């Protein structure tokens, strides 16, 4: 009898570990859904903004959301370039900067994210925005429509709308090209590419890795009229942190010379910000519809039960917060993104405030595939945090850096933003002031707190091998 029970013990142990363990026994499929310029505030389920996102909301209910997910920053005004380089290589921001111009060599070494999964037996697939300086067709087993950057825009899209003047831009005008270049909205093309791959994979025995990268909601923020009509201007509230101008804009590289900031007139007007946010919301809802189509196709493929789904974005966006329009700043609306994971055994309808970086998705999928994390990969596998709600974040403090003009550190509910070129510091108590509206840097009672964060930032700069200061850049993608 004892031998009988001993033979049964392994089975009982596996059952006790639940579906999470069963999912890890094999190699699950991976569906990575990636947005561009989508702030953490933009998902209705999070309760921050009046945007219709029913399909992302259902994904939130199906899985676990990390509410404090960050991008580390950028060495370029095109923040998406840095974010995606970190994602594909697994390297932190300054390490990725060092190899960005040598990405062909990285590819030839076989160490990029899709290559590592391909070696582990995955059928790898890309459709949408790539924006990495190496040939996507030599990184993935199969590719759909590859977009290298933002949709083409026109001068009509800038410095608008002006008070008392007709708006020259129409977000639903297909003659303006942009997202309609080629005859069909790019978000719809990306979704249809993904749906086609899922249909072809129904009979495949290999697990798949799908990298589905939408350009939306990056500007030019164009969407069909039916989506714009959902957001009459009276529905659009001003952001809590609306300001006509940001006091330090020129000293931090966010003045009129920065492409993103020139989309709206200086100083910002309430009307201009509402119009831009209306177009942002409409494009996000249109994106959400396309994501719903992909999720439905996954269900129809019969492979949903063994598929991990990740949704995030390369960085956030201001769209009127703090008098700013772009992502080239250290405020949460621009450095924080949604991060949702759903799949076999992942806790459902759970939310976590443990800090992560969006690029943690890369080593997490390597772990799912049974691939040992390469030594050069800085980011972390999130599965321990999914298994144990009490497991601490792998990052005691969150670093942020933009060019040589801005730095930040977030730790224990406090945030320090430092503008080294102009000698300005800003301190925020995020627990009491989550919208970063009350600068406490001059509060003498908080001097020890400010000093602690300064020391923490210096340590992170040392640990990351932050490069020496270079001349500031201008422009953006």
Coordinates of C-alpha atoms in Angstrom, one line a residue, residues 17-374:
X17 CA 0.5 23.1 -8.2
X18 CA -2.4 23.8 -10.5
X19 CA -2.7 24.8 -14.1
X20 CA 0.3 27.1 -13.8
X21 CA 2.6 24.1 -13.5
X22 CA 0.8 22.2 -16.2
X23 CA 1.3 25.1 -18.6
X24 CA 5.0 25.2 -17.9
X25 CA 5.4 21.5 -18.6
X26 CA 5.4 22.1 -22.3
X27 CA 6.0 25.1 -24.6
X28 CA 3.0 27.3 -24.9
X29 CA 2.3 29.7 -27.7
X30 CA 3.0 33.4 -27.3
X31 CA 1.0 36.2 -28.7
X32 CA 2.6 39.6 -28.1
X33 CA 0.4 42.6 -28.8
X34 CA 2.3 45.8 -29.0
X35 CA 1.0 49.4 -29.2
X36 CA 2.9 52.7 -30.0
X37 CA 2.5 55.8 -27.8
X38 CA -0.2 54.3 -25.6
X39 CA -0.1 55.7 -22.0
X40 CA -1.0 53.6 -19.0
X41 CA -4.1 55.8 -18.5
X42 CA -5.6 54.8 -21.8
X43 CA -7.3 51.5 -20.8
X44 CA -10.8 52.0 -19.4
X45 CA -10.5 49.1 -17.0
X46 CA -7.9 51.1 -15.1
X47 CA -10.4 53.9 -14.3
X48 CA -8.3 56.9 -15.4
X49 CA -9.6 58.1 -18.7
X50 CA -12.9 58.1 -20.7
X51 CA -11.8 55.8 -23.5
X52 CA -13.8 52.8 -24.9
X53 CA -11.5 49.8 -24.8
X54 CA -13.8 46.7 -24.4
X55 CA -11.4 44.2 -25.8
X56 CA -8.4 45.3 -23.6
X57 CA -10.8 45.4 -20.7
X58 CA -11.7 41.7 -21.3
X59 CA -8.0 40.9 -21.5
X60 CA -7.6 42.7 -18.1
X61 CA -10.3 40.4 -16.6
X62 CA -8.6 37.3 -18.1
X63 CA -5.2 38.0 -16.7
X64 CA -2.9 40.0 -14.4
X65 CA -2.1 43.6 -14.9
X66 CA 1.1 45.2 -13.7
X67 CA 0.0 48.8 -13.0
X68 CA 3.5 50.2 -12.5
X69 CA 5.2 49.2 -15.8
X70 CA 7.9 51.5 -17.1
X71 CA 10.1 52.3 -20.1
X72 CA 13.7 53.2 -19.0
X73 CA 14.0 56.1 -21.4
X74 CA 16.0 56.9 -24.5
X75 CA 19.2 58.1 -26.0
X76 CA 17.2 59.5 -28.9
X77 CA 14.1 61.8 -29.3
X78 CA 12.6 58.9 -31.1
X79 CA 11.9 57.1 -27.8
X80 CA 10.3 54.2 -29.7
X81 CA 13.7 53.4 -31.2
X82 CA 15.3 52.9 -27.8
X83 CA 12.3 51.1 -26.3
X84 CA 12.2 48.5 -29.2
X85 CA 16.0 48.1 -29.2
X86 CA 15.8 47.2 -25.5
X87 CA 12.9 44.8 -26.2
X88 CA 14.6 42.9 -29.0
X89 CA 18.1 42.7 -27.4
X90 CA 17.1 42.5 -23.7
X91 CA 19.7 45.1 -22.9
X92 CA 19.2 48.1 -20.6
X93 CA 18.9 51.5 -22.2
X94 CA 22.6 52.5 -22.3
X95 CA 23.8 49.0 -23.2
X96 CA 21.2 48.9 -26.0
X97 CA 22.4 52.3 -27.2
X98 CA 25.9 50.9 -27.5
X99 CA 24.8 48.1 -29.9
X100 CA 22.0 49.9 -31.7
X101 CA 24.3 50.9 -34.6
X102 CA 25.6 47.3 -34.7
X103 CA 22.3 45.5 -34.8
X104 CA 23.3 43.4 -37.9
X105 CA 26.1 42.0 -35.7
X106 CA 23.6 41.2 -33.0
X107 CA 21.5 39.4 -35.5
X108 CA 24.4 37.5 -37.0
X109 CA 25.2 36.4 -33.4
X110 CA 21.7 34.9 -33.2
X111 CA 20.9 36.6 -29.8
X112 CA 17.8 38.7 -30.7
X113 CA 14.5 37.8 -29.0
X114 CA 12.8 36.0 -32.0
X115 CA 16.0 34.2 -32.9
X116 CA 16.3 32.7 -29.4
X117 CA 12.7 31.5 -29.5
X118 CA 13.2 30.1 -33.0
X119 CA 16.1 28.0 -31.8
X120 CA 13.9 26.7 -29.1
X121 CA 11.5 25.3 -31.6
X122 CA 9.1 28.2 -32.1
X123 CA 7.6 29.4 -35.4
X124 CA 8.2 33.1 -35.1
X125 CA 6.1 35.7 -36.9
X126 CA 6.2 39.5 -37.2
X127 CA 3.7 41.9 -38.5
X128 CA 3.6 45.7 -38.1
X129 CA 6.1 48.2 -36.7
X130 CA 9.7 46.9 -36.5
X131 CA 11.9 50.0 -36.3
X132 CA 15.0 48.0 -35.6
X133 CA 18.1 48.6 -37.9
X134 CA 18.4 45.1 -39.2
X135 CA 16.4 43.0 -41.7
X136 CA 13.2 41.7 -40.0
X137 CA 13.0 38.8 -42.6
X138 CA 16.3 37.5 -41.3
X139 CA 15.1 37.7 -37.6
X140 CA 11.7 36.0 -37.9
X141 CA 10.7 32.7 -39.6
X142 CA 7.8 34.5 -41.3
X143 CA 6.8 38.2 -41.7
X144 CA 3.7 39.9 -42.8
X145 CA 3.5 43.6 -43.5
X146 CA 6.6 45.3 -42.0
X147 CA 6.5 49.0 -41.1
X148 CA 9.7 50.7 -40.2
X149 CA 8.4 53.8 -38.4
X150 CA 5.5 56.2 -38.1
X151 CA 3.0 56.7 -40.9
X152 CA 3.8 59.6 -43.2
X153 CA 2.4 62.9 -42.0
X154 CA 1.8 66.3 -43.6
X155 CA 2.4 69.9 -42.5
X156 CA -1.4 70.2 -42.0
X157 CA -1.1 68.0 -38.9
X158 CA 1.1 70.5 -37.0
X159 CA 0.4 73.6 -34.9
X160 CA -3.3 72.9 -34.8
X161 CA -6.0 73.7 -34.1
X162 CA -5.7 77.5 -33.8
X163 CA -8.3 79.5 -31.9
X164 CA -10.9 81.1 -34.2
X165 CA -9.5 79.5 -37.4
X166 CA -10.7 76.5 -39.4
X167 CA -8.8 73.3 -38.6
X168 CA -6.9 72.3 -41.8
X169 CA -6.5 68.7 -40.6
X170 CA -9.2 66.0 -40.8
X171 CA -8.4 62.8 -39.0
X172 CA -10.8 60.8 -41.2
X173 CA -9.5 62.2 -44.6
X174 CA -8.1 59.2 -46.4
X175 CA -6.6 61.5 -49.0
X176 CA -4.0 62.6 -46.4
X177 CA -2.3 59.2 -46.6
X178 CA -0.7 58.3 -43.3
X179 CA -2.5 55.3 -41.8
X180 CA -4.4 54.9 -45.1
X181 CA -1.4 54.7 -47.3
X182 CA -1.9 51.5 -49.3
X183 CA -5.7 51.8 -49.2
X184 CA -6.5 50.2 -45.9
X185 CA -6.0 51.5 -42.3
X186 CA -2.7 50.2 -41.0
X187 CA -4.2 48.9 -37.8
X188 CA -6.6 46.8 -39.8
X189 CA -3.8 45.5 -42.0
X190 CA -1.8 44.4 -39.0
X191 CA -4.8 42.6 -37.5
X192 CA -5.6 40.9 -40.7
X193 CA -2.0 39.7 -41.1
X194 CA -2.2 38.3 -37.6
X195 CA -5.5 36.6 -38.2
X196 CA -4.1 35.0 -41.4
X197 CA -1.1 33.6 -39.5
X198 CA -3.4 32.2 -36.8
X199 CA -5.5 30.5 -39.5
X200 CA -2.4 28.9 -41.1
X201 CA -1.1 27.7 -37.7
X202 CA -4.2 25.7 -36.8
X203 CA -2.6 22.4 -37.9
X204 CA 1.0 23.2 -37.0
X205 CA 2.6 21.1 -34.3
X206 CA 5.2 23.8 -33.5
X207 CA 4.4 26.5 -30.8
X208 CA 4.2 30.0 -32.2
X209 CA 5.6 33.4 -31.2
X210 CA 3.6 36.2 -32.7
X211 CA 5.0 39.8 -32.6
X212 CA 2.0 41.9 -33.5
X213 CA 3.2 45.5 -33.4
X214 CA 0.6 48.2 -34.2
X215 CA 1.7 51.7 -35.1
X216 CA -1.4 53.1 -33.4
X217 CA -2.0 55.4 -31.5
X218 CA 1.1 57.2 -32.7
X219 CA 0.4 60.3 -34.7
X220 CA -0.9 61.2 -37.3
X221 CA -3.9 60.1 -35.2
X222 CA -6.2 59.0 -38.0
X223 CA -9.3 56.8 -37.7
X224 CA -12.6 56.2 -39.5
X225 CA -15.3 58.7 -38.9
X226 CA -17.5 56.3 -36.9
X227 CA -14.7 56.2 -34.2
X228 CA -14.3 60.0 -34.2
X229 CA -18.1 60.3 -33.8
X230 CA -17.9 58.4 -30.6
X231 CA -16.0 61.3 -29.0
X232 CA -17.9 64.6 -29.5
X233 CA -15.7 67.4 -28.2
X234 CA -17.9 67.9 -25.2
X235 CA -17.1 64.3 -24.0
X236 CA -13.4 65.1 -23.8
X237 CA -12.2 66.2 -20.4
X238 CA -9.0 68.2 -19.9
X239 CA -6.2 66.2 -18.2
X240 CA -5.9 67.0 -14.5
X241 CA -2.4 68.4 -15.1
X242 CA -3.4 70.7 -18.0
X243 CA -1.1 73.7 -18.3
X244 CA -0.7 76.2 -21.1
X245 CA 3.1 75.8 -21.0
X246 CA 5.7 73.7 -19.2
X247 CA 8.0 76.0 -17.4
X248 CA 11.2 74.0 -18.1
X249 CA 10.3 72.9 -21.7
X250 CA 13.3 74.5 -23.4
X251 CA 15.9 73.3 -20.9
X252 CA 14.7 69.7 -21.1
X253 CA 14.5 69.4 -24.9
X254 CA 10.7 69.7 -25.2
X255 CA 10.4 73.1 -26.8
X256 CA 9.2 74.1 -30.3
X257 CA 12.1 72.3 -32.0
X258 CA 10.8 68.9 -30.9
X259 CA 8.5 67.4 -33.5
X260 CA 6.1 65.9 -31.0
X261 CA 5.6 69.1 -29.2
X262 CA 5.0 71.1 -32.4
X263 CA 1.8 69.2 -33.1
X264 CA -0.2 71.6 -30.9
X265 CA 0.2 75.4 -30.7
X266 CA 2.2 77.2 -28.0
X267 CA 0.9 78.1 -25.6
X268 CA -1.5 75.1 -25.3
X269 CA -5.2 76.0 -25.4
X270 CA -8.0 74.0 -23.8
X271 CA -9.6 73.6 -27.2
X272 CA -6.4 72.3 -28.9
X273 CA -5.8 69.7 -26.2
X274 CA -9.4 68.5 -26.3
X275 CA -9.1 68.1 -30.1
X276 CA -5.9 66.2 -29.9
X277 CA -7.2 64.0 -27.1
X278 CA -10.4 63.3 -29.1
X279 CA -8.3 62.0 -32.0
X280 CA -6.1 60.0 -29.7
X281 CA -9.1 58.4 -28.0
X282 CA -10.7 57.5 -31.4
X283 CA -7.5 55.9 -32.7
X284 CA -7.2 53.9 -29.5
X285 CA -10.8 52.6 -29.7
X286 CA -10.2 51.6 -33.4
X287 CA -7.0 49.8 -32.2
X288 CA -9.0 48.1 -29.5
X289 CA -11.4 46.8 -32.2
X290 CA -8.5 45.3 -34.1
X291 CA -7.1 43.6 -31.0
X292 CA -10.5 42.1 -30.4
X293 CA -10.5 40.6 -33.9
X294 CA -7.1 39.0 -33.2
X295 CA -8.3 37.6 -29.8
X296 CA -11.4 36.2 -31.5
X297 CA -9.2 34.6 -34.2
X298 CA -7.0 33.1 -31.5
X299 CA -10.1 31.5 -29.9
X300 CA -11.3 30.2 -33.3
X301 CA -7.9 28.6 -33.9
X302 CA -8.3 26.2 -31.1
X303 CA -5.0 27.3 -29.6
X304 CA -6.1 29.8 -27.0
X305 CA -6.0 27.4 -24.1
X306 CA -2.2 27.0 -24.6
X307 CA -1.4 30.6 -25.5
X308 CA 0.1 33.3 -23.3
X309 CA -1.0 36.8 -24.3
X310 CA 1.0 39.9 -23.5
X311 CA -0.2 43.4 -24.2
X312 CA 1.9 46.5 -23.7
X313 CA 3.2 49.6 -25.5
X314 CA 6.7 51.1 -26.1
X315 CA 6.0 54.2 -24.0
X316 CA 3.3 56.5 -23.0
X317 CA 2.3 60.0 -24.2
X318 CA 1.4 63.4 -22.6
X319 CA -1.3 64.7 -25.0
X320 CA -1.7 67.9 -23.0
X321 CA -0.6 66.7 -19.5
X322 CA 1.8 69.3 -17.9
X323 CA 1.7 71.4 -21.0
X324 CA 3.4 68.7 -23.0
X325 CA 2.3 66.7 -26.0
X326 CA 5.0 64.0 -26.5
X327 CA 6.8 61.2 -24.7
X328 CA 10.1 62.8 -24.2
X329 CA 9.7 63.5 -20.5
X330 CA 10.0 61.7 -17.2
X331 CA 6.3 62.1 -16.0
X332 CA 4.4 58.9 -15.5
X333 CA 2.0 59.6 -18.3
X334 CA 5.0 59.3 -20.7
X335 CA 7.1 56.6 -19.0
X336 CA 4.4 54.3 -17.8
X337 CA 2.5 51.9 -20.0
X338 CA -0.2 49.2 -19.6
X339 CA 1.2 45.7 -19.1
X340 CA -1.4 42.8 -19.2
X341 CA -0.5 39.1 -19.3
X342 CA -3.1 36.3 -19.6
X343 CA -2.6 32.6 -20.2
X344 CA -2.7 29.1 -18.8
X345 CA -2.7 29.4 -15.0
X346 CA -2.1 33.2 -14.9
X347 CA -4.2 34.7 -12.0
X348 CA -7.3 36.3 -13.5
X349 CA -8.6 39.8 -12.9
X350 CA -5.6 40.6 -10.7
X351 CA -3.6 43.8 -10.5
X352 CA -0.1 44.3 -9.1
X353 CA 1.7 47.5 -8.1
X354 CA 5.1 45.9 -8.2
X355 CA 7.4 47.8 -10.5
X356 CA 8.5 46.2 -13.7
X357 CA 9.9 47.3 -17.1
X358 CA 7.9 46.6 -20.3
X359 CA 11.0 44.8 -21.7
X360 CA 10.6 42.1 -19.0
X361 CA 8.3 40.4 -21.5
X362 CA 11.3 39.2 -23.4
X363 CA 13.0 37.1 -20.7
X364 CA 9.5 36.0 -19.5
X365 CA 8.8 34.3 -22.9
X366 CA 12.3 32.8 -22.9
X367 CA 11.5 31.2 -19.6
X368 CA 8.2 29.9 -21.0
X369 CA 10.2 28.4 -23.9
X370 CA 12.8 26.8 -21.6
X371 CA 15.6 29.0 -22.8
X372 CA 18.2 30.0 -20.4
X373 CA 18.5 33.8 -20.1
X374 CA 21.6 35.0 -21.9

